Amino acid sequence: MKLLDGKTVLVTGASTGIGRAAAVGAAKAGADVVINYHSRDDDAAACIAEIEAAGQRGLAIKGDVAAPETATEFVAKAVEAFGKVDVMVSNAGICPFHSFLDMPVETVQRTMQVNLLGGYFMCQAAANQMVAQGHGGALIAVSSISALVGGEYQTHYTPTKAGLHSLMQSTAIALGKYNIRCNSVLPGTILTEINKDDLADEAKRKYMEGRIPLGRLGQAEDLAGPIVFLASDMAAYVTGAALLVDGGAFVNLQ
Ligand SMILES: NC(=O)C1=CN([C@@H]2O[C@H](COP(=O)(O)OP(=O)(O)OC[C@H]3O[C@@H](n4cnc5c(N)ncnc54)[C@H](O)[C@@H]3O)[C@@H](O)[C@H]2O)C=CC1
Ligand SMILES: C[C@H](O)[C@@H]1OC(=O)[C@H](O)[C@@H]1O
């Protein structure tokens, strides 16, 4: 018996990085997995191949999470293919690093639309489906350590991560009566495409590594276990929680 046997798990932004690791991790734990992706068909196909190699069914649906209709379409197509939705992992996100004083309006708006509103609509669409099904479910938002601390070049980004963290707290209250659990994971610095350019700066990368008690930056796969746990019935009494997955970076003051 695997942790996610019989469950259908949806993951947004899953053609790369943490989303892909979560999707493949869920499949290895026994779930059928439906992924949303934005643009790269080859990467999405590779993710589905990994899901199928784990012996599970996979389906990729293209769409921009910033558009509310993407969420309803994603959930409807998942139900059409696999009959139900048990878990939504709202992961899609962008972080175009930029200084505060000259931040372009469009960069702020797009970051809020993708990260926060995209997460809101995805979770809302999944929750409506779960309520209609009548047997509970789990929402998991990929927030960030940046929900709790700031970043000089992330003034448009950190509020979206704090917003997702807060969204899971409020939905935990709104959806508890339906046995829908709502939690967030708070990754620290994880080596993915989102920060490839930022961490190409050797000095910055060394500085970030030096802040981490476990002595290394994270890998996308480091998030798979915590996400599978929160998706599973092992976490049946966990809701409204936020799980730091940061190698200890947050607590490392001195
Ligand atoms: N890498 C890190 O250090 C950390 C990442 N995170 C969060 O993890 C999540 C995943 O990011 P990573 O895996 O690190 O980077 P990534 O760049 O590999 O993944 C982001 C994914 O979101 C997708 N995406 C972007 N805009 C989209 C849109 N409009 N519609 C649908 N999909 C879209 C991208 O295509 C990509 O697959 C993001 O929400 C990010 O904020 C949180 C904390 C730390
Ligand atoms: C993209 C950044 O490197 C990454 O995003 C986060 O949410 C982390 O706090 C890091 O700053």
CSV table of N, CA and C in Angstrom, one decimal, residues 34-111:
chain,number,residue,atom,x,y,z
A,34,VAL,N,-2.5,14.9,-12.8
A,34,VAL,CA,-2.8,15.8,-13.9
A,34,VAL,C,-1.9,17.0,-13.7
A,35,ILE,N,-1.2,17.4,-14.7
A,35,ILE,CA,-0.3,18.6,-14.5
A,35,ILE,C,-0.9,19.7,-15.4
A,36,ASN,N,-0.7,20.9,-14.9
A,36,ASN,CA,-0.9,22.1,-15.7
A,36,ASN,C,0.5,22.6,-16.0
A,37,TYR,N,0.7,23.1,-17.2
A,37,TYR,CA,2.0,23.8,-17.6
A,37,TYR,C,1.7,24.9,-18.5
A,38,HIS,N,2.7,25.8,-18.6
A,38,HIS,CA,2.4,27.1,-19.3
A,38,HIS,C,2.8,27.1,-20.7
A,39,SER,N,4.0,26.6,-21.1
A,39,SER,CA,4.4,26.8,-22.5
A,39,SER,C,5.2,25.6,-23.1
A,40,ARG,N,6.0,24.9,-22.3
A,40,ARG,CA,7.0,24.0,-22.9
A,40,ARG,C,6.4,22.6,-23.0
A,41,ASP,N,5.9,22.3,-24.2
A,41,ASP,CA,5.3,21.0,-24.5
A,41,ASP,C,6.3,19.9,-24.2
A,42,ASP,N,7.5,20.0,-24.6
A,42,ASP,CA,8.5,18.9,-24.4
A,42,ASP,C,8.7,18.6,-22.9
A,43,ASP,N,8.9,19.6,-22.1
A,43,ASP,CA,9.1,19.4,-20.7
A,43,ASP,C,7.8,18.7,-20.1
A,44,ALA,N,6.6,19.2,-20.5
A,44,ALA,CA,5.4,18.6,-20.0
A,44,ALA,C,5.3,17.1,-20.3
A,45,ALA,N,5.7,16.8,-21.6
A,45,ALA,CA,5.7,15.4,-22.0
A,45,ALA,C,6.7,14.6,-21.2
A,46,ALA,N,7.8,15.1,-20.9
A,46,ALA,CA,8.8,14.4,-20.2
A,46,ALA,C,8.3,14.1,-18.8
A,47,CYS,N,7.6,15.1,-18.2
A,47,CYS,CA,7.0,14.9,-16.9
A,47,CYS,C,6.0,13.7,-16.9
A,48,ILE,N,5.1,13.7,-17.9
A,48,ILE,CA,4.1,12.7,-18.0
A,48,ILE,C,4.8,11.3,-18.2
A,49,ALA,N,5.9,11.3,-19.0
A,49,ALA,CA,6.6,10.0,-19.2
A,49,ALA,C,7.2,9.5,-17.8
A,50,GLU,N,7.6,10.4,-17.0
A,50,GLU,CA,8.1,10.0,-15.6
A,50,GLU,C,7.0,9.5,-14.8
A,51,ILE,N,5.8,10.1,-14.9
A,51,ILE,CA,4.6,9.7,-14.1
A,51,ILE,C,4.2,8.2,-14.6
A,52,GLU,N,4.2,8.1,-15.9
A,52,GLU,CA,3.8,6.7,-16.5
A,52,GLU,C,4.9,5.7,-16.1
A,53,ALA,N,6.2,6.1,-16.1
A,53,ALA,CA,7.2,5.1,-15.7
A,53,ALA,C,7.1,4.7,-14.3
A,54,ALA,N,6.4,5.5,-13.5
A,54,ALA,CA,6.1,5.1,-12.1
A,54,ALA,C,4.9,4.2,-12.0
A,55,GLY,N,4.3,3.9,-13.2
A,55,GLY,CA,3.1,3.0,-13.2
A,55,GLY,C,1.8,3.6,-13.0
A,56,GLN,N,1.8,5.0,-13.1
A,56,GLN,CA,0.5,5.7,-12.9
A,56,GLN,C,0.0,6.4,-14.2
A,57,ARG,N,-1.2,6.9,-14.2
A,57,ARG,CA,-1.7,7.6,-15.3
A,57,ARG,C,-1.4,9.1,-15.2
A,58,GLY,N,-1.0,9.7,-16.3
A,58,GLY,CA,-0.7,11.1,-16.3
A,58,GLY,C,-1.4,11.9,-17.4
A,59,LEU,N,-1.7,13.1,-17.2
A,59,LEU,CA,-2.3,14.0,-18.2
A,59,LEU,C,-1.8,15.4,-18.1
A,60,ALA,N,-1.4,16.0,-19.2
A,60,ALA,CA,-0.9,17.4,-19.2
A,60,ALA,C,-1.8,18.3,-19.9
A,61,ILE,N,-2.1,19.4,-19.2
A,61,ILE,CA,-3.1,20.4,-19.8
A,61,ILE,C,-2.4,21.7,-19.8
A,62,LYS,N,-2.3,22.3,-20.9
A,62,LYS,CA,-1.7,23.6,-21.1
A,62,LYS,C,-2.6,24.8,-20.6
A,63,GLY,N,-2.0,25.8,-19.9
A,63,GLY,CA,-2.8,26.9,-19.6
A,63,GLY,C,-2.1,27.9,-18.7
A,64,ASP,N,-2.5,29.2,-18.8
A,64,ASP,CA,-1.9,30.2,-18.0
A,64,ASP,C,-2.7,30.4,-16.7
A,65,VAL,N,-2.1,30.1,-15.6
A,65,VAL,CA,-2.8,30.1,-14.3
A,65,VAL,C,-3.4,31.5,-14.0
A,66,ALA,N,-2.8,32.6,-14.6
A,66,ALA,CA,-3.3,33.9,-14.3
A,66,ALA,C,-4.7,34.1,-14.8
A,67,ALA,N,-5.2,33.3,-15.7
A,67,ALA,CA,-6.6,33.4,-16.2
A,67,ALA,C,-7.5,32.6,-15.4
A,68,PRO,N,-8.5,33.1,-14.8
A,68,PRO,CA,-9.4,32.3,-13.9
A,68,PRO,C,-10.0,31.1,-14.6
A,69,GLU,N,-10.3,31.2,-15.9
A,69,GLU,CA,-10.9,30.1,-16.6
A,69,GLU,C,-9.9,28.9,-16.8
A,70,THR,N,-8.6,29.2,-16.7
A,70,THR,CA,-7.7,28.1,-16.7
A,70,THR,C,-7.9,27.1,-15.6
A,71,ALA,N,-8.3,27.6,-14.4
A,71,ALA,CA,-8.5,26.8,-13.3
A,71,ALA,C,-9.7,25.9,-13.4
A,72,THR,N,-10.8,26.4,-13.9
A,72,THR,CA,-12.1,25.6,-14.0
A,72,THR,C,-11.9,24.6,-15.1
A,73,GLU,N,-11.2,25.0,-16.2
A,73,GLU,CA,-10.9,24.1,-17.3
A,73,GLU,C,-10.0,22.9,-16.8
A,74,PHE,N,-9.0,23.3,-16.1
A,74,PHE,CA,-8.0,22.3,-15.6
A,74,PHE,C,-8.7,21.2,-14.7
A,75,VAL,N,-9.5,21.7,-13.8
A,75,VAL,CA,-10.2,20.8,-12.9
A,75,VAL,C,-11.3,19.9,-13.7
A,76,ALA,N,-12.0,20.6,-14.6
A,76,ALA,CA,-13.0,19.8,-15.4
A,76,ALA,C,-12.3,18.7,-16.2
A,77,LYS,N,-11.2,19.0,-16.8
A,77,LYS,CA,-10.5,18.0,-17.7
A,77,LYS,C,-9.9,16.9,-16.8
A,78,ALA,N,-9.5,17.2,-15.6
A,78,ALA,CA,-9.0,16.2,-14.7
A,78,ALA,C,-10.1,15.2,-14.4
A,79,VAL,N,-11.3,15.8,-14.1
A,79,VAL,CA,-12.4,15.0,-13.7
A,79,VAL,C,-12.9,14.1,-14.9
A,80,GLU,N,-12.9,14.7,-16.0
A,80,GLU,CA,-13.2,14.0,-17.3
A,80,GLU,C,-12.3,12.8,-17.5
A,81,ALA,N,-11.0,13.0,-17.2
A,81,ALA,CA,-10.1,11.9,-17.5
A,81,ALA,C,-10.0,10.9,-16.4
A,82,PHE,N,-10.0,11.3,-15.1
A,82,PHE,CA,-9.7,10.4,-14.0
A,82,PHE,C,-10.8,10.3,-13.0
A,83,GLY,N,-11.9,11.1,-13.2
A,83,GLY,CA,-13.1,10.9,-12.4
A,83,GLY,C,-13.2,11.7,-11.2
A,84,LYS,N,-12.1,12.3,-10.6
A,84,LYS,CA,-12.2,13.0,-9.4
A,84,LYS,C,-10.9,13.8,-9.2
A,85,VAL,N,-11.0,14.7,-8.2
A,85,VAL,CA,-9.8,15.5,-7.7
A,85,VAL,C,-9.7,15.3,-6.2
A,86,ASP,N,-8.6,14.8,-5.8
A,86,ASP,CA,-8.3,14.6,-4.3
A,86,ASP,C,-7.4,15.6,-3.8
A,87,VAL,N,-6.4,16.1,-4.6
A,87,VAL,CA,-5.4,17.0,-4.1
A,87,VAL,C,-5.1,18.0,-5.2
A,88,MET,N,-5.0,19.3,-4.7
A,88,MET,CA,-4.5,20.3,-5.6
A,88,MET,C,-3.2,20.9,-5.0
A,89,VAL,N,-2.1,20.8,-5.8
A,89,VAL,CA,-0.8,21.4,-5.4
A,89,VAL,C,-0.7,22.7,-6.3
A,90,SER,N,-0.9,23.8,-5.7
A,90,SER,CA,-0.8,25.1,-6.4
A,90,SER,C,0.7,25.6,-6.3
A,91,ASN,N,1.4,25.4,-7.4
A,91,ASN,CA,2.8,25.6,-7.4
A,91,ASN,C,3.3,26.6,-8.4
A,92,ALA,N,2.6,26.8,-9.5
A,92,ALA,CA,3.1,27.7,-10.5
A,92,ALA,C,3.5,29.1,-10.0
A,93,GLY,N,4.7,29.6,-10.4
A,93,GLY,CA,5.1,30.9,-9.9
A,93,GLY,C,6.2,31.5,-10.7
A,94,ILE,N,6.4,32.8,-10.6
A,94,ILE,CA,7.5,33.5,-11.3
A,94,ILE,C,8.1,34.4,-10.2
A,95,CYS,N,9.4,34.7,-10.5
A,95,CYS,CA,10.1,35.7,-9.6
A,95,CYS,C,11.1,36.5,-10.4
A,96,PRO,N,10.6,37.4,-11.2
A,96,PRO,CA,11.6,38.2,-12.0
A,96,PRO,C,12.2,39.3,-11.0
A,97,PHE,N,13.4,39.0,-10.6
A,97,PHE,CA,14.1,39.8,-9.6
A,97,PHE,C,14.2,41.3,-10.2
A,98,HIS,N,13.9,42.2,-9.3
A,98,HIS,CA,14.0,43.6,-9.8
A,98,HIS,C,14.0,44.6,-8.6
A,99,SER,N,14.7,45.7,-8.7
A,99,SER,CA,14.8,46.6,-7.6
A,99,SER,C,13.4,47.4,-7.4
A,100,PHE,N,13.2,47.8,-6.2
A,100,PHE,CA,11.9,48.3,-5.8
A,100,PHE,C,11.5,49.7,-6.4
A,101,LEU,N,12.5,50.6,-6.4
A,101,LEU,CA,12.1,52.0,-6.7
A,101,LEU,C,11.7,52.2,-8.2
A,102,ASP,N,12.2,51.3,-9.0
A,102,ASP,CA,11.9,51.4,-10.5
A,102,ASP,C,11.2,50.2,-11.0
A,103,MET,N,10.5,49.5,-10.1
A,103,MET,CA,9.8,48.3,-10.5
A,103,MET,C,8.7,48.6,-11.5
A,104,PRO,N,8.7,48.0,-12.7
A,104,PRO,CA,7.7,48.2,-13.7
A,104,PRO,C,6.3,47.8,-13.2
A,105,VAL,N,5.3,48.6,-13.4
A,105,VAL,CA,3.9,48.2,-13.0
A,105,VAL,C,3.5,46.8,-13.6
A,106,GLU,N,3.9,46.6,-14.8
A,106,GLU,CA,3.5,45.3,-15.4
A,106,GLU,C,4.1,44.1,-14.7
A,107,THR,N,5.3,44.3,-14.2
A,107,THR,CA,6.0,43.2,-13.5
A,107,THR,C,5.3,42.9,-12.2
A,108,VAL,N,4.9,44.0,-11.5
A,108,VAL,CA,4.1,43.8,-10.2
A,108,VAL,C,2.8,43.1,-10.5
A,109,GLN,N,2.1,43.6,-11.5
A,109,GLN,CA,0.8,43.0,-11.8
A,109,GLN,C,0.9,41.5,-12.3
A,110,ARG,N,1.8,41.3,-13.1
A,110,ARG,CA,1.9,39.9,-13.6
A,110,ARG,C,2.3,38.9,-12.5
A,111,THR,N,3.2,39.3,-11.6
A,111,THR,CA,3.7,38.5,-10.5
A,111,THR,C,2.5,38.2,-9.6
